[in-house]
XYZ file of N, CA and C in Angstrom:
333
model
N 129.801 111.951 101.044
C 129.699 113.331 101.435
C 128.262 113.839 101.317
N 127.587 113.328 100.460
C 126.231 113.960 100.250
C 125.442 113.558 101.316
N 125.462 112.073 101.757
C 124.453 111.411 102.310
C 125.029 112.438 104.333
N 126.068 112.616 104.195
C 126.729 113.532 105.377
C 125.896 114.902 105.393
N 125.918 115.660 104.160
C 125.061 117.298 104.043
C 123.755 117.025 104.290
N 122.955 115.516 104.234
C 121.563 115.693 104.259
C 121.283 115.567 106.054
N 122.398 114.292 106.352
C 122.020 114.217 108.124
C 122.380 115.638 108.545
N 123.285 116.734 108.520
C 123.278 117.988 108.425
C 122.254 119.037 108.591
N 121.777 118.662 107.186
C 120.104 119.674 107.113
C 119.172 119.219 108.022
N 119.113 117.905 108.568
C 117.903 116.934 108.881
C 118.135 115.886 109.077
N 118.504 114.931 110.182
C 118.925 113.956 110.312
C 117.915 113.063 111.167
N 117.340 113.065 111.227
C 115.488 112.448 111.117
C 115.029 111.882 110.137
N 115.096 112.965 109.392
C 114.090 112.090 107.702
C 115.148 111.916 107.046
N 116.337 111.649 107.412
C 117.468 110.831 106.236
C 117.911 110.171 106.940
N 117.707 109.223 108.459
C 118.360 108.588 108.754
C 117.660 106.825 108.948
N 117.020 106.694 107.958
C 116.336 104.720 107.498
C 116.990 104.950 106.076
N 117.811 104.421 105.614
C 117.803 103.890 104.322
C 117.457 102.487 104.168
N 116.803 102.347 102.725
C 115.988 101.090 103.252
C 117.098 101.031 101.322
N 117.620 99.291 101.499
C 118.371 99.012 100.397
C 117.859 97.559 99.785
N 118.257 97.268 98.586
C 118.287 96.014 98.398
C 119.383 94.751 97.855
N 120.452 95.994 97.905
C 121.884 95.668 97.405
C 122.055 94.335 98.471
N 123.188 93.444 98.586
C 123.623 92.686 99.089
C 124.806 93.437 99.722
N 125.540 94.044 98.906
C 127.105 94.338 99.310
C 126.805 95.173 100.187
N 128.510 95.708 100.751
C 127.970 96.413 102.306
C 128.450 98.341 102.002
N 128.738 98.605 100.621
C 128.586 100.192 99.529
C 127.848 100.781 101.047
N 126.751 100.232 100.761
C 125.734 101.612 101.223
C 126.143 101.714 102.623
N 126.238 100.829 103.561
C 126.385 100.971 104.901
C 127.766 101.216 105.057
N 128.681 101.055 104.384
C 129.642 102.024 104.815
C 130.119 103.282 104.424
N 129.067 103.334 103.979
C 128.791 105.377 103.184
C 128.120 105.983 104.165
N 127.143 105.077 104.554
C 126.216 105.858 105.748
C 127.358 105.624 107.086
N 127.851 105.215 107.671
C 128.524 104.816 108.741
C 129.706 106.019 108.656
N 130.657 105.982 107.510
C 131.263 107.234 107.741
C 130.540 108.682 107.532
N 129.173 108.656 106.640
C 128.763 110.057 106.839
C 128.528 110.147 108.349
N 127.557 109.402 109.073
C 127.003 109.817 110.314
C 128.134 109.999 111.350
N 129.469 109.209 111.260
C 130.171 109.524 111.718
C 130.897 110.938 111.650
N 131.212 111.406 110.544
C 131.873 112.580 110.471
C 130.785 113.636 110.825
N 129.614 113.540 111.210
C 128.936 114.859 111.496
C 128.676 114.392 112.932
N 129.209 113.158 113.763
C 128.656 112.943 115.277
C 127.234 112.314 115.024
N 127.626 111.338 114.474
C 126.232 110.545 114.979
C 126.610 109.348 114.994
N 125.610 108.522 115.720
C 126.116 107.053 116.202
C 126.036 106.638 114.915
N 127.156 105.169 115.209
C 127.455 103.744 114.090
C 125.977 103.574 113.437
N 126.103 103.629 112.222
C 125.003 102.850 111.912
C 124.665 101.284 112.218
N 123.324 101.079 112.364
C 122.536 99.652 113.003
C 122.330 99.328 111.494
N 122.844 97.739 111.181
C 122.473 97.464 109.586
C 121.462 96.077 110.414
N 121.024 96.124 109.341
C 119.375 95.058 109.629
C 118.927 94.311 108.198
N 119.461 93.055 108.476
C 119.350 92.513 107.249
C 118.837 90.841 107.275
N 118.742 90.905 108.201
C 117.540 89.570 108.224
C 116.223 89.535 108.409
N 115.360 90.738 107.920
C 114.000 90.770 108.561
C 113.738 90.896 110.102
N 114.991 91.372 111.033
C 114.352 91.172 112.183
C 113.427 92.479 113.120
N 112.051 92.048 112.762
C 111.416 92.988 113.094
C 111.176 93.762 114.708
N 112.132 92.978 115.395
C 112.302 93.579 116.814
C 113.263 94.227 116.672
N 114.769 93.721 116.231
C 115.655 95.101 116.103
C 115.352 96.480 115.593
N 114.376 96.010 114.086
C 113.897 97.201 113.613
C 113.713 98.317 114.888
N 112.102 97.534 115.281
C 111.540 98.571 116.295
C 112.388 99.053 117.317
N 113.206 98.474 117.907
C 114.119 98.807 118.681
C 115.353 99.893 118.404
N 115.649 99.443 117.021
C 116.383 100.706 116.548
C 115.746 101.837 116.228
N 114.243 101.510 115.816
C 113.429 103.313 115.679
C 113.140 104.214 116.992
N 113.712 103.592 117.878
C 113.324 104.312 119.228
C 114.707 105.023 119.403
N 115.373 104.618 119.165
C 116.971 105.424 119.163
C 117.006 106.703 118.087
N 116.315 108.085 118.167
C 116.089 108.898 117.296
C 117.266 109.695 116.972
N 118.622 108.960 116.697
C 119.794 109.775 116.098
C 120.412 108.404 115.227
N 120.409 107.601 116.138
C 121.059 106.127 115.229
C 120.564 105.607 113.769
N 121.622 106.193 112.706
C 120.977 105.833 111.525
C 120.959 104.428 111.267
N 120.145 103.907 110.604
C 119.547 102.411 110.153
C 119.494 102.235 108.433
N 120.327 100.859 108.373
C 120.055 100.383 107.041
C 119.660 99.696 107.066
N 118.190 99.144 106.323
C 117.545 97.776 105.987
C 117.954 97.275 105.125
N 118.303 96.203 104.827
C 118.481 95.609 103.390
C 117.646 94.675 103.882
N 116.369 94.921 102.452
C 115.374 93.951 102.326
C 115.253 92.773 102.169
N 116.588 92.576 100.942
C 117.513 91.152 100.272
C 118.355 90.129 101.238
N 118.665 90.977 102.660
C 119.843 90.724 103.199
C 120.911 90.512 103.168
N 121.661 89.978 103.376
C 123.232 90.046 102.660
C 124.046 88.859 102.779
N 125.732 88.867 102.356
C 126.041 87.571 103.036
C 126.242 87.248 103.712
N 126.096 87.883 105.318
C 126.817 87.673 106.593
C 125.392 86.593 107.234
N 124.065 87.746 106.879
C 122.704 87.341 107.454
C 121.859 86.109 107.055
N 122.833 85.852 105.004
C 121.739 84.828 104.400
C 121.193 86.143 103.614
N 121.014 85.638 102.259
C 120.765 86.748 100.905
C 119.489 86.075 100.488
N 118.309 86.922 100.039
C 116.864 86.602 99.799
C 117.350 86.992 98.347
N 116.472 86.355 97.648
C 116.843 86.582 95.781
C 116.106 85.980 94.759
N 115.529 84.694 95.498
C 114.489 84.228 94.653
C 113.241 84.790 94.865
N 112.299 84.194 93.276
C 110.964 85.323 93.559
C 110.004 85.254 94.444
N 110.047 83.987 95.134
C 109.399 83.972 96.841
C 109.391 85.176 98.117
N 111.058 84.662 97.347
C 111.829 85.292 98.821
C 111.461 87.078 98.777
N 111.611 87.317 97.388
C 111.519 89.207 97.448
C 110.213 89.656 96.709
N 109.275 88.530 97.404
C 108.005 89.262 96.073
C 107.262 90.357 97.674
N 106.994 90.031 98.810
C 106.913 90.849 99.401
C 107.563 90.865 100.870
N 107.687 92.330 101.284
C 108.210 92.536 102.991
C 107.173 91.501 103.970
N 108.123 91.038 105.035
C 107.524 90.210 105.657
C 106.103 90.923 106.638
N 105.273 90.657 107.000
C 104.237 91.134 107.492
C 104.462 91.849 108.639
N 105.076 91.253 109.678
C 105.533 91.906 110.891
C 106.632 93.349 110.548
N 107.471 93.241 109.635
C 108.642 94.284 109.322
C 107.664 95.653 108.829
N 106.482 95.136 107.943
C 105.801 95.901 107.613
C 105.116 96.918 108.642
N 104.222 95.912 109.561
C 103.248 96.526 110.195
C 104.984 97.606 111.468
N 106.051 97.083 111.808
C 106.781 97.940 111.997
C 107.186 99.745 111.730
N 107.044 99.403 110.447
C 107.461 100.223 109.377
C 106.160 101.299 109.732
N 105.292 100.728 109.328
C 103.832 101.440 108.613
C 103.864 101.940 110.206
N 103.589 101.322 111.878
C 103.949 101.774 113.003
C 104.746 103.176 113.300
N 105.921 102.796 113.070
C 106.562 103.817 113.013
C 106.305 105.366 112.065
N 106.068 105.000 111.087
C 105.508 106.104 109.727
C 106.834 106.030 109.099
N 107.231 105.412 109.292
C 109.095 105.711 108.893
C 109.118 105.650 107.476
N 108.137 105.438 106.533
C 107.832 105.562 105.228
C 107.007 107.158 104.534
N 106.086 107.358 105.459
C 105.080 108.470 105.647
C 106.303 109.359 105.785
N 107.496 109.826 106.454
C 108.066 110.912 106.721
C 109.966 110.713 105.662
N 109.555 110.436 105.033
C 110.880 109.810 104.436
C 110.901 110.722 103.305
N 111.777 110.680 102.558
C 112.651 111.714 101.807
C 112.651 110.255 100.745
N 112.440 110.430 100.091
C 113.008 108.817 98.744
C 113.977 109.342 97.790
N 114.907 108.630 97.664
C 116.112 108.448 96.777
C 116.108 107.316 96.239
N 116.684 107.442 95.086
C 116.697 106.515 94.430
C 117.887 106.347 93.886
N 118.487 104.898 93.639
C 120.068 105.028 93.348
C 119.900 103.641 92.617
N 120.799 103.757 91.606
C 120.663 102.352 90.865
C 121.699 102.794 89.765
N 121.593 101.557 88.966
C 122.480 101.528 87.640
C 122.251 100.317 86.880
N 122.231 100.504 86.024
C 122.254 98.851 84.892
C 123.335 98.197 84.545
């Protein structure tokens, strides 16, 4: 419901959540918020692929989840290789877009 009141106020700068969870929690929180206020399915993106990215930032209502880690459908990143940094291309995406520069940060976690 919350992540629903923010596409509400502003559904621009709340619609990249960028995750590192594996499980699929977050994207189907975002998928029924955007749904119940009329907005398209969320696009989940979890293999680094830096053309979908860009391709999904041109769609300016379609919310997007990154998972950085990826998950188990895509193949899960976890060792310290794999997550010490974003791949170069996803980056220069990102930093492209500003989609970091105009973002709202939340933070969600637990021990």
């Amino acid at each position: 419901d919350a992540y629903a009141q923010l596409c509400l106020h502003d559904s621009d700068r709340f619609r990249l959540v960028v995750t590192t969870n594996f499980d699929e929690l977050v994207e189907k929180a975002v998928d029924a918020a955007s749904l119940s206020v009329g907005l398209p399915r969320v696009q989940v993106i979890a293999n680094h692929n830096s053309e979908v990215l860009r391709a999904s930032l041109t769609d300016a209502r379609r919310p997007i989840v990154l998972k950085l880690h990826g998950d188990p459908v895509h193949g899960v990143m976890n060792t310290p290789q794999e997550i010490k940094e974003i791949p170069l291309d996803l980056a220069e995406v990102l930093k492209k877009d500003r989609a970091f520069a105009k973002a709202v940060y939340v933070f969600i976690g637990w021990s």
